[in-house]
Coordinates of N, CA and C and ligand atoms in Angstrom, one line a residue:
X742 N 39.4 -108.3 39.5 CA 40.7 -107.6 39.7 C 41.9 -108.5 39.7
X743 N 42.9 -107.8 39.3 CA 44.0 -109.2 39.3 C 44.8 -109.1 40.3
X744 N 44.8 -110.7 40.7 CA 45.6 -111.0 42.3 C 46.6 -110.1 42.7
X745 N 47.5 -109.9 42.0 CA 48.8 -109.3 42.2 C 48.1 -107.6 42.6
X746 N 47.5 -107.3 42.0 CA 47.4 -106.0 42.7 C 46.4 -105.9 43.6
X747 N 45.3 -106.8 43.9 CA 44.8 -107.1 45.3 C 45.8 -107.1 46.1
X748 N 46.6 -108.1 45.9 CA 47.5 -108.0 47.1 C 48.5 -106.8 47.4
X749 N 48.7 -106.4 46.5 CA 49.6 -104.7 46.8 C 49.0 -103.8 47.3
X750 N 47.5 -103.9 47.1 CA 47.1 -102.8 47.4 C 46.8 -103.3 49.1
X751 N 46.4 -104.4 49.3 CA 46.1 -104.3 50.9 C 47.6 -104.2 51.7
X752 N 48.5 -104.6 51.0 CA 49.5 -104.2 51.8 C 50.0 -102.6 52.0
X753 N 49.9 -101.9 50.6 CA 50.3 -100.6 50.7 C 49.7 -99.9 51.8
X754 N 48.2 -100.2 51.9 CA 47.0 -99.8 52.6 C 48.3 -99.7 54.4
X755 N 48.8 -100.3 54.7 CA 49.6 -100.4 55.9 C 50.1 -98.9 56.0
X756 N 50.4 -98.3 55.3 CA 51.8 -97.5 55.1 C 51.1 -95.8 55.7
X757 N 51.9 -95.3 56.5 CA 51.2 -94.5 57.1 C 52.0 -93.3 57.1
X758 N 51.6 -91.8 56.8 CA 52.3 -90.9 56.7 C 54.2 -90.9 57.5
X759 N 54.8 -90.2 57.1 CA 56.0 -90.2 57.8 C 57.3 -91.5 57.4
X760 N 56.4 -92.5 57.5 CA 57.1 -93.8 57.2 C 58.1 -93.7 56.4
X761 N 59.6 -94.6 56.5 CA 60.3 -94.8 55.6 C 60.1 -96.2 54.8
X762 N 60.0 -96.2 54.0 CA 59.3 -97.5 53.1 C 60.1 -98.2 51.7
X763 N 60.5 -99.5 52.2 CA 61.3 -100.3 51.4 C 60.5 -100.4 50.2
X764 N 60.6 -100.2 48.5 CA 60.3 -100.8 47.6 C 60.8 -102.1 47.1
X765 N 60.1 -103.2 47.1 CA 60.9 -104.5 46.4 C 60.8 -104.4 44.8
X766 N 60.9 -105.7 44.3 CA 61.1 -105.7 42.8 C 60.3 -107.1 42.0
X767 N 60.1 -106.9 41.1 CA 59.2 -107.7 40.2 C 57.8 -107.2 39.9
X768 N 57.0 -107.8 39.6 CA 55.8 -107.5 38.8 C 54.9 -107.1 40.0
X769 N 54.5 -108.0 41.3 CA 53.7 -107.5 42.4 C 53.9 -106.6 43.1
X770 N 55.8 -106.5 43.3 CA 55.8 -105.2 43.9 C 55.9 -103.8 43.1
X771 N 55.5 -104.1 42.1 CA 55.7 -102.9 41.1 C 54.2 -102.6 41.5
X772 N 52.7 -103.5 41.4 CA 52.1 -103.0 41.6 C 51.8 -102.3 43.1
X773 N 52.4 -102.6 44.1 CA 52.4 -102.3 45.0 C 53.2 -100.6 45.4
X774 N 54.1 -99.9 44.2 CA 54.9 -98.8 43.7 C 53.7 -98.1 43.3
X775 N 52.7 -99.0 42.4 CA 52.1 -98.0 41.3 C 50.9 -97.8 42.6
X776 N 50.5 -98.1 43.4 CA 49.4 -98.3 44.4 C 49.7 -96.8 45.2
X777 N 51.3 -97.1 45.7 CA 51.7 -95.9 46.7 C 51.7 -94.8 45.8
X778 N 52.1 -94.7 44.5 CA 52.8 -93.5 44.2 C 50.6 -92.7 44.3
X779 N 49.9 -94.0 43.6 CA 48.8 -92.8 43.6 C 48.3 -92.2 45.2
X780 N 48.6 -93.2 46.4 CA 48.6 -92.6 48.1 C 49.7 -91.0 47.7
X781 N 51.1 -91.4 47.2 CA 51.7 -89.9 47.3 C 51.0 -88.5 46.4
X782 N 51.0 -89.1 45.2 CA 49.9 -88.0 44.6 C 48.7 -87.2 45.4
X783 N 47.6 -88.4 46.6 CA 46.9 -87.9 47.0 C 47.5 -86.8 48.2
X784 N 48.6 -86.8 48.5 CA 49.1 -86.3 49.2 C 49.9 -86.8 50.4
X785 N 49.9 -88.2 50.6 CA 50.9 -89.2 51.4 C 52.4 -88.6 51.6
X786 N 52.7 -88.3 52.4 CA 54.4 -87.9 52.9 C 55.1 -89.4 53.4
X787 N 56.1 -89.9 52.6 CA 56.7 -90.6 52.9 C 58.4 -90.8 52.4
X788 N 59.6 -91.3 52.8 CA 60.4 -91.5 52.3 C 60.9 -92.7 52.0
X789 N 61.4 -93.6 50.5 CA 61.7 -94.6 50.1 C 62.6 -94.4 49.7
X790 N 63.3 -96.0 49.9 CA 64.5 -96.8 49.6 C 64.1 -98.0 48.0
X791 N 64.8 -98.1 47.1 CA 64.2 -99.2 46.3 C 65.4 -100.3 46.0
X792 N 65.1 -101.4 46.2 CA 65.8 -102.4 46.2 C 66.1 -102.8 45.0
X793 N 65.8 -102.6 43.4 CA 66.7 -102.5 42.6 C 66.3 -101.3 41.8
X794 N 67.5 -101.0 40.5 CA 67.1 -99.7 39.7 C 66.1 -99.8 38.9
X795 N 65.3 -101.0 38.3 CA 64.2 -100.9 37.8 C 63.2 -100.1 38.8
X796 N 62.6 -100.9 39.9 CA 61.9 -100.3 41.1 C 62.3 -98.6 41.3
X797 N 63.5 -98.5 41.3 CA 63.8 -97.2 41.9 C 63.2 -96.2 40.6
X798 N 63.6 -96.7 39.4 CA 62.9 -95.5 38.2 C 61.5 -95.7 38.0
X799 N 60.7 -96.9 38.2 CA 59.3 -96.7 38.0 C 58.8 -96.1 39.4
X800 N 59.4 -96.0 40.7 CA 59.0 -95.1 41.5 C 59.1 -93.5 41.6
X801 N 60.3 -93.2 40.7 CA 60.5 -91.8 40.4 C 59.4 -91.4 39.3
X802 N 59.0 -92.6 38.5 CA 58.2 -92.4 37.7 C 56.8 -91.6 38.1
X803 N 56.7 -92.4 39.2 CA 55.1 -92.3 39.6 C 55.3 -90.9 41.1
X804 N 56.2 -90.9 41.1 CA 56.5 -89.5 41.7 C 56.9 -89.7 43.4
X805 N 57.3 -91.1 43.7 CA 57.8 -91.4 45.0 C 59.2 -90.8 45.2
X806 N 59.4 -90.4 46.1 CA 60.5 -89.7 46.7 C 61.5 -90.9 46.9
X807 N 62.7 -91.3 46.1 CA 63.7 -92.4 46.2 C 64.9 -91.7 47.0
X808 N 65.4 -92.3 48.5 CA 66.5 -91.4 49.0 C 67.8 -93.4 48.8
X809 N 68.8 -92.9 49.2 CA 70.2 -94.1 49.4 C 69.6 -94.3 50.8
X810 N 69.4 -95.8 50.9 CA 69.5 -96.5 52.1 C 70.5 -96.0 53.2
X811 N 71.7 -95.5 52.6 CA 73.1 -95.1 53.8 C 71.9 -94.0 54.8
X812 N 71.3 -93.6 54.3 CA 70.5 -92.0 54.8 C 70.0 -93.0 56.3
X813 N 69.7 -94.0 56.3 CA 68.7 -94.1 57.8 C 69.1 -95.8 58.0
X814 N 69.0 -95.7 59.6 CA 69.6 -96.5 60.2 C 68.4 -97.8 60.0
X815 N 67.1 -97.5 59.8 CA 66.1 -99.1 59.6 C 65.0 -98.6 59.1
X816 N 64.2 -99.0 58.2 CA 62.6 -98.6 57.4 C 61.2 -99.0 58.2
X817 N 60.2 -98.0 58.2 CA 59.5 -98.8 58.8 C 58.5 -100.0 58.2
X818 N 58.5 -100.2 56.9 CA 58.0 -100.9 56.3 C 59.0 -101.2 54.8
X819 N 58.6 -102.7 54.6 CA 59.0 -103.1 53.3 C 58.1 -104.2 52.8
X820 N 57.7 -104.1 51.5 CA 57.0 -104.5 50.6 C 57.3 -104.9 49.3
X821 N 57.4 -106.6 49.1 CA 57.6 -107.3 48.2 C 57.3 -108.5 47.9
X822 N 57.6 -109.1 46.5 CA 56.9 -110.2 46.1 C 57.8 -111.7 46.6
X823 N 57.2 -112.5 46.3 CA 58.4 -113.6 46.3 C 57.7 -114.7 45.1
X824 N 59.2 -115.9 44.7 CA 58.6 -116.3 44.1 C 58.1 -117.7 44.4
X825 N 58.2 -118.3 45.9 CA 57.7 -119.3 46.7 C 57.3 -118.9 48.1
X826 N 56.3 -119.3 48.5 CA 56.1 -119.3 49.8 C 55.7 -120.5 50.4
X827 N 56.0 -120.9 51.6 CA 55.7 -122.2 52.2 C 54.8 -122.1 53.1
X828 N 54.2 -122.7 54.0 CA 53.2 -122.6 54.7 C 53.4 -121.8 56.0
X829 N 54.8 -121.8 56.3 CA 55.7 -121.5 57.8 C 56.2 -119.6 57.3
X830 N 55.9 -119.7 56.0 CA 56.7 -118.6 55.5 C 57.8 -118.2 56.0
X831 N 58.2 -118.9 55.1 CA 59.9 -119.2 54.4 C 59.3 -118.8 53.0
X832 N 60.6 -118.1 52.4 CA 60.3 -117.7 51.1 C 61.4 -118.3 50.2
X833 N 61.4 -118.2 48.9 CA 62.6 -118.0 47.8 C 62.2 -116.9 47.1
X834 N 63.5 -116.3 47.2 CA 63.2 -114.8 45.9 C 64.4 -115.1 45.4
X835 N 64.2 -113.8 44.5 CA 65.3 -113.2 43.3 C 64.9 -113.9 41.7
X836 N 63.8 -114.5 41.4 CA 63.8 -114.9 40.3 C 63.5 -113.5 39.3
X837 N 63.9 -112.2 39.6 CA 63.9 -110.8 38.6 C 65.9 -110.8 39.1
X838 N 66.2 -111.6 40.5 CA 67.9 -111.2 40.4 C 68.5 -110.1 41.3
X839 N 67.2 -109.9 42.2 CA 67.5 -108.6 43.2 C 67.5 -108.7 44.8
X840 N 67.7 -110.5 44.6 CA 67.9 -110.8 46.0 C 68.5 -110.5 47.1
X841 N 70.1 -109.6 46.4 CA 71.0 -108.7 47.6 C 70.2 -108.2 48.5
X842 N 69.7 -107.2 47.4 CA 69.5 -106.0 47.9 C 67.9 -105.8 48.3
X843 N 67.2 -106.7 48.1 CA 65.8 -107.2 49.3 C 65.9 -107.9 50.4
X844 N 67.1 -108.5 50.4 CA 67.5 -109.7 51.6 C 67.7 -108.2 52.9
X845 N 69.0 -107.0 52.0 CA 69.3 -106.1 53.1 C 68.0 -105.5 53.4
X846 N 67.2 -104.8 52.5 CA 66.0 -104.3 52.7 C 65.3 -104.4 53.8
X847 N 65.2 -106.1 53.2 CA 64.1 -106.4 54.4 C 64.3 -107.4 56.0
X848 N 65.9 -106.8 55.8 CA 66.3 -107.2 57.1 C 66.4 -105.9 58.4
X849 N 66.3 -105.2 57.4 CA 66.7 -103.7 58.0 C 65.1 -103.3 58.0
X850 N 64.2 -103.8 58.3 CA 62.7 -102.8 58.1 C 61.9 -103.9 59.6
X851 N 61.4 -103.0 60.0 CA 60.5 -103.3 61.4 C 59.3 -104.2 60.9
X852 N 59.1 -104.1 59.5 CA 57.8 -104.7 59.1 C 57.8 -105.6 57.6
X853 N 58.1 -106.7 57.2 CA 57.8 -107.1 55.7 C 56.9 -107.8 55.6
X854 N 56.2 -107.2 54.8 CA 55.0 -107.8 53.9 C 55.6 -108.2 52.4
X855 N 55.0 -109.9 52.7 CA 55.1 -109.9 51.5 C 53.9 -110.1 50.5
X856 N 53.8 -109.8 49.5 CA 52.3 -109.9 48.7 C 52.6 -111.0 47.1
X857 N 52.1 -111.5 46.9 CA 52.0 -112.5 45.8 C 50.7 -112.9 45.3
X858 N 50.2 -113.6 44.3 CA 49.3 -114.4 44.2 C 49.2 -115.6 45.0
X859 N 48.2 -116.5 44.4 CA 48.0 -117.6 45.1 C 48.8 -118.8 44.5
X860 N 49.4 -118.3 43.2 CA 50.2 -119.6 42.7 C 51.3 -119.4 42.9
X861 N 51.8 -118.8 43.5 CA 53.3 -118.7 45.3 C 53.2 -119.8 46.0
X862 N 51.8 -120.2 46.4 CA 52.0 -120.7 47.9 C 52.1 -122.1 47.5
X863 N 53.2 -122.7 48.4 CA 53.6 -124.1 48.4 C 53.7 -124.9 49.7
X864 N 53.7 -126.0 49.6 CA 53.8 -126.6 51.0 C 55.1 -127.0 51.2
X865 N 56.1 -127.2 50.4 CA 57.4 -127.2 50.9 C 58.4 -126.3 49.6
X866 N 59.3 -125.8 49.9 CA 59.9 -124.5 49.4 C 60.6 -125.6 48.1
X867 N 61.1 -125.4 46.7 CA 61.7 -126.2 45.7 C 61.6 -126.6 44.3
X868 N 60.1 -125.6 44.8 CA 59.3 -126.2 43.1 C 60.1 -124.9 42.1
X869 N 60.5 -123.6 42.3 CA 61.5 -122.7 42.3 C 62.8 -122.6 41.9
X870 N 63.7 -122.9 41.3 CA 65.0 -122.8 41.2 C 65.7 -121.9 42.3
X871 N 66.5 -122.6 43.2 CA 67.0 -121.7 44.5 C 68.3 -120.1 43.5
X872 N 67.6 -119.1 43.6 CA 69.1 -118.4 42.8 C 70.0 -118.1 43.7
X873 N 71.2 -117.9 43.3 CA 72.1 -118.1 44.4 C 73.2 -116.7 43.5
X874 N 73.3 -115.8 44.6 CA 74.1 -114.3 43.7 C 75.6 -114.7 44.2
X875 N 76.4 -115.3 42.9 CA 78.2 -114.8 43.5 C 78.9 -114.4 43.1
X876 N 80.0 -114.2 43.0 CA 81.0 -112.7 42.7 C 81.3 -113.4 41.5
X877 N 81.8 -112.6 39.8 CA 82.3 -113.3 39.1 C 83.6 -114.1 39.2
X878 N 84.7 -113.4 39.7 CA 85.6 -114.0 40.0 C 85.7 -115.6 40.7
X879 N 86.0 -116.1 39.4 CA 86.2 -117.9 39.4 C 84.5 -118.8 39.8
X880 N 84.4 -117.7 39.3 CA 82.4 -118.6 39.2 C 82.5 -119.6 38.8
X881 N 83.2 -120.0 37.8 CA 83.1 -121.6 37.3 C 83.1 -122.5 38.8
X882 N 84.0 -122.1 39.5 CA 84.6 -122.9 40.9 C 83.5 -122.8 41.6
X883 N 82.8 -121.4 41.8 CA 81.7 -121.5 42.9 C 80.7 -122.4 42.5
X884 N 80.6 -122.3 41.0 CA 79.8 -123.3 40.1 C 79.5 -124.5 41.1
X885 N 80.8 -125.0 40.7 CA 81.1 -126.6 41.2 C 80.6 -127.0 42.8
X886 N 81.3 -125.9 43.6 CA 80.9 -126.0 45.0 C 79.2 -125.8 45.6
X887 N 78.4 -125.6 44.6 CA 77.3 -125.3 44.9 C 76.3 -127.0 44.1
X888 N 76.8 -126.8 43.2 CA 76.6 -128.6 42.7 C 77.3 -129.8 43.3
X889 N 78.0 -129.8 44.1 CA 78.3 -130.3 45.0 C 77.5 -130.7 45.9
X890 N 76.3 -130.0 46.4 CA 75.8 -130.0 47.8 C 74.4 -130.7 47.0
X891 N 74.4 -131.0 45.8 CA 73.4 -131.8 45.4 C 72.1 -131.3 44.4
X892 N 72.9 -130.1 43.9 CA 71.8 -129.8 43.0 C 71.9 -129.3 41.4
X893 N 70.8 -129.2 40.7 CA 71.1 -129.3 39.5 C 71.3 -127.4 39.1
X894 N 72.7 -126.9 39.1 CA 73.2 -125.7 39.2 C 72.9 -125.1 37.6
X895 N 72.6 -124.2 37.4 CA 72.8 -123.4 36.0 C 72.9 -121.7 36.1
X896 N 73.9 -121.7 35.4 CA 74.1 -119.7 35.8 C 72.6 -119.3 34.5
X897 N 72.6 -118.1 35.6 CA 71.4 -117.5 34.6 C 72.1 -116.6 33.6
X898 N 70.8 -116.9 32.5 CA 71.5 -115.8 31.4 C 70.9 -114.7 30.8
X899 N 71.7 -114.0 30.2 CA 70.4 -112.7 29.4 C 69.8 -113.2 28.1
X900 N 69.0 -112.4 28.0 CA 68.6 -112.7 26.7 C 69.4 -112.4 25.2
X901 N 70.6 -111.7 25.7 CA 71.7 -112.4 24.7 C 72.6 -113.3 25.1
X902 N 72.5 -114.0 25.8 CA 72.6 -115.4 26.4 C 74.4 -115.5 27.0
X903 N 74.5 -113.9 27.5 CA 75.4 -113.8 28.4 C 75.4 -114.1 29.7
X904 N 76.5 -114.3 30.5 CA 75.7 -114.4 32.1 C 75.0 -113.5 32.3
X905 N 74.0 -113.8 33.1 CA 73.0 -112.5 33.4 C 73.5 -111.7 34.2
X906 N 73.5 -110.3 34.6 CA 74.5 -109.7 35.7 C 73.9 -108.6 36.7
X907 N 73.8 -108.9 37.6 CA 72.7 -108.3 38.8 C 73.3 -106.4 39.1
X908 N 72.1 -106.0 39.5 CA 72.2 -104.6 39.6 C 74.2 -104.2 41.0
X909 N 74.3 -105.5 40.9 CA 75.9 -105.4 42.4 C 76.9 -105.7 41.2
X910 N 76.8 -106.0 40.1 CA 77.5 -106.4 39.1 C 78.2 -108.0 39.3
X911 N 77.2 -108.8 40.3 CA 77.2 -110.2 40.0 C 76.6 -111.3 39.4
X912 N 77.3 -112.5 39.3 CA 76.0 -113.1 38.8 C 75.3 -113.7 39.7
X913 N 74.0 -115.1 39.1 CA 72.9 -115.7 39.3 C 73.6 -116.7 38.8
X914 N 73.5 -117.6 39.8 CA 73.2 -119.5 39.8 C 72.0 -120.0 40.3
X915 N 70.9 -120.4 39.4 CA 70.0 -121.0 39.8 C 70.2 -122.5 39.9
X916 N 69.7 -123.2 41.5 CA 70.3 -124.3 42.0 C 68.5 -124.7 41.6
X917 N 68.4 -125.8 41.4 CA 67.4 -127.0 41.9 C 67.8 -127.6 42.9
X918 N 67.3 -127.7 43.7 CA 67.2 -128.7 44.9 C 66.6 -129.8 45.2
X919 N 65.5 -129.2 44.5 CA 63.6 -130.4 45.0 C 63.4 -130.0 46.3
X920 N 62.8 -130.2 46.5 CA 61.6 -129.8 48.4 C 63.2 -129.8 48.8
X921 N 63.2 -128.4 49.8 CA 64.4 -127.9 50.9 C 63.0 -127.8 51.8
X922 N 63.5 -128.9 52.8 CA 62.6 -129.5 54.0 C 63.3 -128.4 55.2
X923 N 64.3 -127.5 55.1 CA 65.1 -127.8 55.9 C 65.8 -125.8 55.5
X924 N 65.0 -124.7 55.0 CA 66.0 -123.5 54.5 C 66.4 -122.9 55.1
X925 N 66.4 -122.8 56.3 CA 67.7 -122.4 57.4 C 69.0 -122.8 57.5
X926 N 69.1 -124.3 57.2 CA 70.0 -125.1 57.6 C 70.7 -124.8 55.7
X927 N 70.0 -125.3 54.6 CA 70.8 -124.6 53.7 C 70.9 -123.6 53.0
X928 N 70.3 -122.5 53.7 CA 71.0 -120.9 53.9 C 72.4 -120.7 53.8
X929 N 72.7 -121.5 55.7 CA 74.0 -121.6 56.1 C 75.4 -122.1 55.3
X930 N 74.6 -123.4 54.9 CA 75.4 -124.4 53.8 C 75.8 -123.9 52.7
X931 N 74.5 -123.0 52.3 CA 75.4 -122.2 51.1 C 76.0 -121.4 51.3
X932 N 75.9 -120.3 51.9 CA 76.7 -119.0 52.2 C 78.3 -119.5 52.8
X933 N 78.3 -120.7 53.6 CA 79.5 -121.3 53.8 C 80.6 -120.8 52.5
X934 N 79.9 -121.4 51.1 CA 80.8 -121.9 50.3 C 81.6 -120.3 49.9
X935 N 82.5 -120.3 49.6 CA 83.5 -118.6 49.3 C 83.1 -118.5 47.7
X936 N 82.7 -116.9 47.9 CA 82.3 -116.5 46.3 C 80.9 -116.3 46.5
X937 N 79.9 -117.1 47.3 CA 78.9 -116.5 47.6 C 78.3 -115.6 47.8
X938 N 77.6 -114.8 47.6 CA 77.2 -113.4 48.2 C 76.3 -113.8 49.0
X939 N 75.1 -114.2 48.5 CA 73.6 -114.4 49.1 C 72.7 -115.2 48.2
X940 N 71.7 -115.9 49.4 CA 71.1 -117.0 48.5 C 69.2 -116.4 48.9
X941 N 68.8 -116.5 47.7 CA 67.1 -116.4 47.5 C 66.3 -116.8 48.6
X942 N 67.3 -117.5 49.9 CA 66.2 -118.1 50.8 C 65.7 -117.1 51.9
X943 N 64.6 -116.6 52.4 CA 63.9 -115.6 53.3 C 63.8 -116.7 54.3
X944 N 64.1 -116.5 55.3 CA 63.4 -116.8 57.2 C 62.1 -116.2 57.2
X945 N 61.7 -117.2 57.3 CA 59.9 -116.5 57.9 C 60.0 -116.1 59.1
X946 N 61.2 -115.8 59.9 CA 61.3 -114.9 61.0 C 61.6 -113.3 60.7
X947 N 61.7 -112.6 59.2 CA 61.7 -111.9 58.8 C 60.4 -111.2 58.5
X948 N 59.7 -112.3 58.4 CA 58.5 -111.8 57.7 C 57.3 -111.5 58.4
X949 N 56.6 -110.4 58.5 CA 55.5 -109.9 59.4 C 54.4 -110.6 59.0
X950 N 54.0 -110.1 57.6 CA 52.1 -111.0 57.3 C 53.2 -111.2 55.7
X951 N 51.7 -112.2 55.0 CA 51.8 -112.3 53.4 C 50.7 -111.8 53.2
X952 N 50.4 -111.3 52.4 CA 49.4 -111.1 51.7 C 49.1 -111.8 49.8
X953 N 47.8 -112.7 49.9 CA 47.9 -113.9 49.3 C 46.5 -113.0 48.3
X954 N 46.7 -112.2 47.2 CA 45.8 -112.3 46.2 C 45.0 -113.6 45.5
X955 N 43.7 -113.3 45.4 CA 42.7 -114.0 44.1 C 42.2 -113.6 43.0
X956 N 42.1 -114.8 41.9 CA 41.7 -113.8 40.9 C 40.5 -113.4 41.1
X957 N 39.5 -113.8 42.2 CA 38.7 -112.8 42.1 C 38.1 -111.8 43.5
X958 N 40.3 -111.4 43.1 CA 40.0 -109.9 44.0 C 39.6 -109.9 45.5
X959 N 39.8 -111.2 45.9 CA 39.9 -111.7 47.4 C 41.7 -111.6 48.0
X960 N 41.9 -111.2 49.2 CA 42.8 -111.4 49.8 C 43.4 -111.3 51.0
X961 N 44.1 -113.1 51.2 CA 44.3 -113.6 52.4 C 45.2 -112.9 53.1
X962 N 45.5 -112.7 54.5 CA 46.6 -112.2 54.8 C 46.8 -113.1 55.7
X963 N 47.9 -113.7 55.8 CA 48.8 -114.8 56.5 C 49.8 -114.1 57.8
X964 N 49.2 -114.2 58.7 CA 50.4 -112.9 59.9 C 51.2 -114.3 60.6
X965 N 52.6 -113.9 60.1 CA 53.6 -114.8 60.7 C 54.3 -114.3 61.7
X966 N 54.6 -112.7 62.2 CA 55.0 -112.3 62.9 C 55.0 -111.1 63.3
X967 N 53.3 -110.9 64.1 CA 52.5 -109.8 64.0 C 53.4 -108.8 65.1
Ligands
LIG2071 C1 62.9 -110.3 42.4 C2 62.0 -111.1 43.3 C3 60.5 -110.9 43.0 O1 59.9 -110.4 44.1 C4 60.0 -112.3 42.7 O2 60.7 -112.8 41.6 C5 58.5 -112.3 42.4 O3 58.3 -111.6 41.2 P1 56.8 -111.4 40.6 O4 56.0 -110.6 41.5 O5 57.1 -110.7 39.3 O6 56.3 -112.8 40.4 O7 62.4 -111.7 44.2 O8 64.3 -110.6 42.7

């Protein structure tokens, strides 16, 4: 079976009638969409929120009920991928660019799981490009102030090699850093800088369990804060 949907599926496996339920975004949490929509098919009553519009249309697709986040004050679950995890779980996301709006997600939900493969897990967070979401206005400047703090900065682009431009109508600066020994402390550091929105870095004090796919169809679950 392939990792990524081992691990979606033990996580979906959580989700219990009534529940309001965060959708994340990228390839694992899509499998983790296509998992639930077949729980709603069987009859599963639930209401979801999806953290970008790709997620939101392949969950309309599969016939999940998509409401606006404004509708409820916290979710009881949220489920998504990342694209590093460290041992302490600490995460980096947004390498799909939907880091706003997973960061709110899954700040707002009583429970995150997050699910990945096993070629996520790292012993220190870096191997990753940190993406960092900021407003266009004078990006070249925020440019600078984020390369400043010591890293090798590049705005992301589309594949017509525009700046890439996130579902908030911002862009992506993907920072190198090398091993961030330390992503609480440059969370802060960055969000400091003006023009920032939000940076890819997750607190593993957010995070309830991981769930760690294999390719063969084994999977770990890591409880950080059961
Ligand atoms: C999107 C994300 C994704 O969760 C992350 O990039 C992992 O994606 P995938 O499961 O496709 O490897 O943070 O912003």
């Amino acid at each position: 079976m392939d990792a990524k949907k081992a691990a979606a599926e033990k996580a979906v496996a959580k989700i219990q009638e009534g529940m309001i339920v965060g959708l994340g975004s990228g390839s694992t949490a899509s499998q983790a969409i296509r998992a639930l929509g077949a729980r709603v098919r069987e009859g599963l009553k639930i209401k979801a929120v999806a953290t970008s519009l790709k997620s939101e249309y392949l969950a309309l697709e599969y016939g999940i009920p998509v409401f606006d986040p404004g509708e409820f004050t916290s979710l009881d679950i949220d489920i998504d991928g990342a694209d590093e995890v460290d041992e302490k779980g600490n995460l980096v996301k947004g390498g799909g660019g939907s880091l706003l709006r997973e960061k709110v997600i899954a700040f707002a939900s009583k429970r995150f799981f997050v699910v990945v493969d096993d070629s996520k897990l790292v012993q220190t967070l870096g191997r990753f490009a940190l993406p960092v979401e900021v407003i266009p206005f004078a990006a070249q400047l925020t440019f600078h102030q984020l390369a400043a703090l010591g890293c090798d900065a590049a705005f992301r682009k589309s594949e017509e090699g525009q700046n890439f431009v996130t579902d908030n109508g911002n862009y992506i600066i993907d920072c190198k850093f090398g091993p961030i020994s330390d992503p609480a402390w440059l969370d802060v550091k960055i969000k400091m800088i003006p023009g920032v929105i939000e940076t890819g870095l997750f607190s593993n004090k957010v995070v309830t369990a991981v769930f760690v796919g294999y390719p063969d169809g084994r999977v770990r679950e890591i409880s950080i804060n059961p």
